[in-house]
Amino acid sequence: MRVTQEQMRENRRRILTEASRLFREKGYEAVGVAEVMKAAGLTHGGFYGHFASKEDLLAHAIAHAAAEKTSSGAGLPAFLAAYLSPLTGMTPPVAVRWPPSRRMSASDRRPRAPP
């Protein structure tokens, strides 16, 4: 039985949604292609009709999640906070000091001339 273009798009959306969820819950290394496909309700064999590799899936899953989360008009910080905190309990840092061993001086903040 041939799959319609609409069904193929829906299958891809389900794969991306489940991959994004599983990668956040368990981590990229702990999740296999077969697990993603099973969670999406599809067979493992259909994976390569949608993606070239697991790495390709990861890149598309991140883009898919970003598109879903930022469609409300929120920026990147809001996306990262929403993407990381619900399942992992992680919260984005309020400020990052670099290098960690010292505070930035005024000369560190000034743009440098190209060599």
PDB file of C-alpha atoms in Angstrom:
ATOM      1  CA  MET A   1       0.000   0.000   0.000  1.00  0.00           C
ATOM      2  CA  ARG A   2       1.388   3.382  -1.017  1.00  0.00           C
ATOM      3  CA  VAL A   3       1.623   6.170   1.577  1.00  0.00           C
ATOM      4  CA  THR A   4       0.264   9.577   0.586  1.00  0.00           C
ATOM      5  CA  GLN A   5       2.386  12.727   0.838  1.00  0.00           C
ATOM      6  CA  GLU A   6       0.130  13.944   3.637  1.00  0.00           C
ATOM      7  CA  GLN A   7       0.609  10.711   5.602  1.00  0.00           C
ATOM      8  CA  MET A   8       4.376  10.882   5.019  1.00  0.00           C
ATOM      9  CA  ARG A   9       4.457  14.420   6.466  1.00  0.00           C
ATOM     10  CA  GLU A  10       2.405  13.274   9.459  1.00  0.00           C
ATOM     11  CA  ASN A  11       4.724  10.300  10.024  1.00  0.00           C
ATOM     12  CA  ARG A  12       7.765  12.581   9.894  1.00  0.00           C
ATOM     13  CA  ARG A  13       6.140  14.981  12.370  1.00  0.00           C
ATOM     14  CA  ARG A  14       5.444  12.099  14.770  1.00  0.00           C
ATOM     15  CA  ILE A  15       9.028  10.853  14.474  1.00  0.00           C
ATOM     16  CA  LEU A  16      10.404  14.328  15.190  1.00  0.00           C
ATOM     17  CA  THR A  17       8.075  14.878  18.139  1.00  0.00           C
ATOM     18  CA  GLU A  18       8.940  11.528  19.719  1.00  0.00           C
ATOM     19  CA  ALA A  19      12.670  11.877  19.026  1.00  0.00           C
ATOM     20  CA  SER A  20      12.710  15.292  20.646  1.00  0.00           C
ATOM     21  CA  ARG A  21      10.887  13.975  23.710  1.00  0.00           C
ATOM     22  CA  LEU A  22      13.065  10.870  24.061  1.00  0.00           C
ATOM     23  CA  PHE A  23      16.336  12.762  23.550  1.00  0.00           C
ATOM     24  CA  ARG A  24      15.330  15.185  26.320  1.00  0.00           C
ATOM     25  CA  GLU A  25      14.176  12.427  28.673  1.00  0.00           C
ATOM     26  CA  LYS A  26      16.999   9.939  28.212  1.00  0.00           C
ATOM     27  CA  GLY A  27      19.760  11.719  26.320  1.00  0.00           C
ATOM     28  CA  TYR A  28      20.855  11.295  22.730  1.00  0.00           C
ATOM     29  CA  GLU A  29      23.253   8.394  23.349  1.00  0.00           C
ATOM     30  CA  ALA A  30      20.677   6.377  25.307  1.00  0.00           C
ATOM     31  CA  VAL A  31      18.017   6.442  22.582  1.00  0.00           C
ATOM     32  CA  GLY A  32      18.129   4.223  19.522  1.00  0.00           C
ATOM     33  CA  VAL A  33      16.436   4.615  16.171  1.00  0.00           C
ATOM     34  CA  ALA A  34      14.229   1.578  16.858  1.00  0.00           C
ATOM     35  CA  GLU A  35      12.976   3.144  20.110  1.00  0.00           C
ATOM     36  CA  VAL A  36      12.108   6.414  18.375  1.00  0.00           C
ATOM     37  CA  MET A  37      10.246   4.631  15.607  1.00  0.00           C
ATOM     38  CA  LYS A  38       8.358   2.430  18.067  1.00  0.00           C
ATOM     39  CA  ALA A  39       7.318   5.487  20.089  1.00  0.00           C
ATOM     40  CA  ALA A  40       6.088   7.091  16.858  1.00  0.00           C
ATOM     41  CA  GLY A  41       4.079   3.962  16.060  1.00  0.00           C
ATOM     42  CA  LEU A  42       6.128   3.126  12.967  1.00  0.00           C
ATOM     43  CA  THR A  43       8.497   0.362  11.909  1.00  0.00           C
ATOM     44  CA  HIS A  44      12.250   0.702  12.223  1.00  0.00           C
ATOM     45  CA  GLY A  45      12.672   0.058   8.497  1.00  0.00           C
ATOM     46  CA  GLY A  46      10.884   3.262   7.552  1.00  0.00           C
ATOM     47  CA  PHE A  47      13.407   5.476   9.338  1.00  0.00           C
ATOM     48  CA  TYR A  48      15.810   5.872   6.417  1.00  0.00           C
ATOM     49  CA  GLY A  49      13.012   7.036   4.156  1.00  0.00           C
ATOM     50  CA  HIS A  50      12.883  10.148   6.337  1.00  0.00           C
ATOM     51  CA  PHE A  51      16.434  10.685   7.650  1.00  0.00           C
ATOM     52  CA  ALA A  52      19.969   9.869   6.527  1.00  0.00           C
ATOM     53  CA  SER A  53      21.217   8.987  10.029  1.00  0.00           C
ATOM     54  CA  LYS A  54      20.540   9.330  13.726  1.00  0.00           C
ATOM     55  CA  GLU A  55      22.618  12.528  13.674  1.00  0.00           C
ATOM     56  CA  ASP A  56      20.383  13.869  10.894  1.00  0.00           C
ATOM     57  CA  LEU A  57      17.359  13.025  13.043  1.00  0.00           C
ATOM     58  CA  LEU A  58      18.856  14.936  15.983  1.00  0.00           C
ATOM     59  CA  ALA A  59      19.400  18.061  13.884  1.00  0.00           C
ATOM     60  CA  HIS A  60      15.849  17.927  12.521  1.00  0.00           C
ATOM     61  CA  ALA A  61      14.354  17.166  15.958  1.00  0.00           C
ATOM     62  CA  ILE A  62      16.005  20.244  17.443  1.00  0.00           C
ATOM     63  CA  ALA A  63      14.794  22.411  14.558  1.00  0.00           C
ATOM     64  CA  HIS A  64      11.286  20.923  14.873  1.00  0.00           C
ATOM     65  CA  ALA A  65      11.154  21.583  18.620  1.00  0.00           C
ATOM     66  CA  ALA A  66      12.468  25.129  18.137  1.00  0.00           C
ATOM     67  CA  ALA A  67       9.834  25.846  15.491  1.00  0.00           C
ATOM     68  CA  GLU A  68       7.061  24.548  17.747  1.00  0.00           C
ATOM     69  CA  LYS A  69       8.241  26.418  20.839  1.00  0.00           C
ATOM     70  CA  THR A  70       9.050  29.725  19.147  1.00  0.00           C
ATOM     71  CA  SER A  71       5.918  29.891  16.989  1.00  0.00           C
ATOM     72  CA  SER A  72       4.343  31.896  19.804  1.00  0.00           C
ATOM     73  CA  GLY A  73       6.864  34.681  19.155  1.00  0.00           C
ATOM     74  CA  ALA A  74       9.195  33.848  22.032  1.00  0.00           C
ATOM     75  CA  GLY A  75      12.914  34.231  21.434  1.00  0.00           C
ATOM     76  CA  LEU A  76      15.809  31.818  21.809  1.00  0.00           C
ATOM     77  CA  PRO A  77      16.179  32.206  25.606  1.00  0.00           C
ATOM     78  CA  ALA A  78      12.508  31.325  26.095  1.00  0.00           C
ATOM     79  CA  PHE A  79      12.883  28.328  23.766  1.00  0.00           C
ATOM     80  CA  LEU A  80      15.926  27.043  25.656  1.00  0.00           C
ATOM     81  CA  ALA A  81      14.211  27.470  29.008  1.00  0.00           C
ATOM     82  CA  ALA A  82      11.103  25.625  27.796  1.00  0.00           C
ATOM     83  CA  TYR A  83      13.093  22.909  26.026  1.00  0.00           C
ATOM     84  CA  LEU A  84      15.416  22.131  28.916  1.00  0.00           C
ATOM     85  CA  SER A  85      13.434  22.641  32.080  1.00  0.00           C
ATOM     86  CA  PRO A  86      10.219  20.563  31.816  1.00  0.00           C
ATOM     87  CA  LEU A  87      11.812  17.150  31.447  1.00  0.00           C
ATOM     88  CA  THR A  88      15.357  17.544  32.722  1.00  0.00           C
ATOM     89  CA  GLY A  89      14.811  19.957  35.570  1.00  0.00           C
ATOM     90  CA  MET A  90      17.637  22.098  34.199  1.00  0.00           C
ATOM     91  CA  THR A  91      17.279  25.840  34.171  1.00  0.00           C
ATOM     92  CA  PRO A  92      19.312  28.148  31.991  1.00  0.00           C
ATOM     93  CA  PRO A  93      21.901  30.239  33.815  1.00  0.00           C
ATOM     94  CA  VAL A  94      20.986  33.817  34.570  1.00  0.00           C
ATOM     95  CA  ALA A  95      24.466  35.031  33.658  1.00  0.00           C
ATOM     96  CA  VAL A  96      27.604  33.369  32.431  1.00  0.00           C
ATOM     97  CA  ARG A  97      31.020  34.582  33.513  1.00  0.00           C
ATOM     98  CA  TRP A  98      33.893  34.016  31.115  1.00  0.00           C
ATOM     99  CA  PRO A  99      36.507  33.034  31.823  1.00  0.00           C
ATOM    100  CA  PRO A 100      35.128  31.511  35.012  1.00  0.00           C
ATOM    101  CA  SER A 101      38.253  32.346  37.026  1.00  0.00           C
ATOM    102  CA  ARG A 102      37.917  36.134  36.716  1.00  0.00           C
ATOM    103  CA  ARG A 103      35.462  38.880  35.869  1.00  0.00           C
ATOM    104  CA  MET A 104      35.627  40.596  32.498  1.00  0.00           C
ATOM    105  CA  SER A 105      37.518  43.860  32.509  1.00  0.00           C
ATOM    106  CA  ALA A 106      36.642  46.854  30.357  1.00  0.00           C
ATOM    107  CA  SER A 107      39.397  45.865  27.913  1.00  0.00           C
ATOM    108  CA  ASP A 108      37.811  42.397  27.521  1.00  0.00           C
ATOM    109  CA  ARG A 109      34.532  44.015  26.439  1.00  0.00           C
ATOM    110  CA  ARG A 110      36.078  46.284  23.810  1.00  0.00           C
ATOM    111  CA  PRO A 111      36.113  44.921  20.267  1.00  0.00           C
ATOM    112  CA  ARG A 112      39.566  44.065  19.070  1.00  0.00           C
ATOM    113  CA  ALA A 113      41.027  45.188  15.786  1.00  0.00           C
ATOM    114  CA  PRO A 114      41.515  42.399  13.246  1.00  0.00           C
ATOM    115  CA  PRO A 115      45.129  41.173  12.939  1.00  0.00           C
TER     116      PRO A 115
END
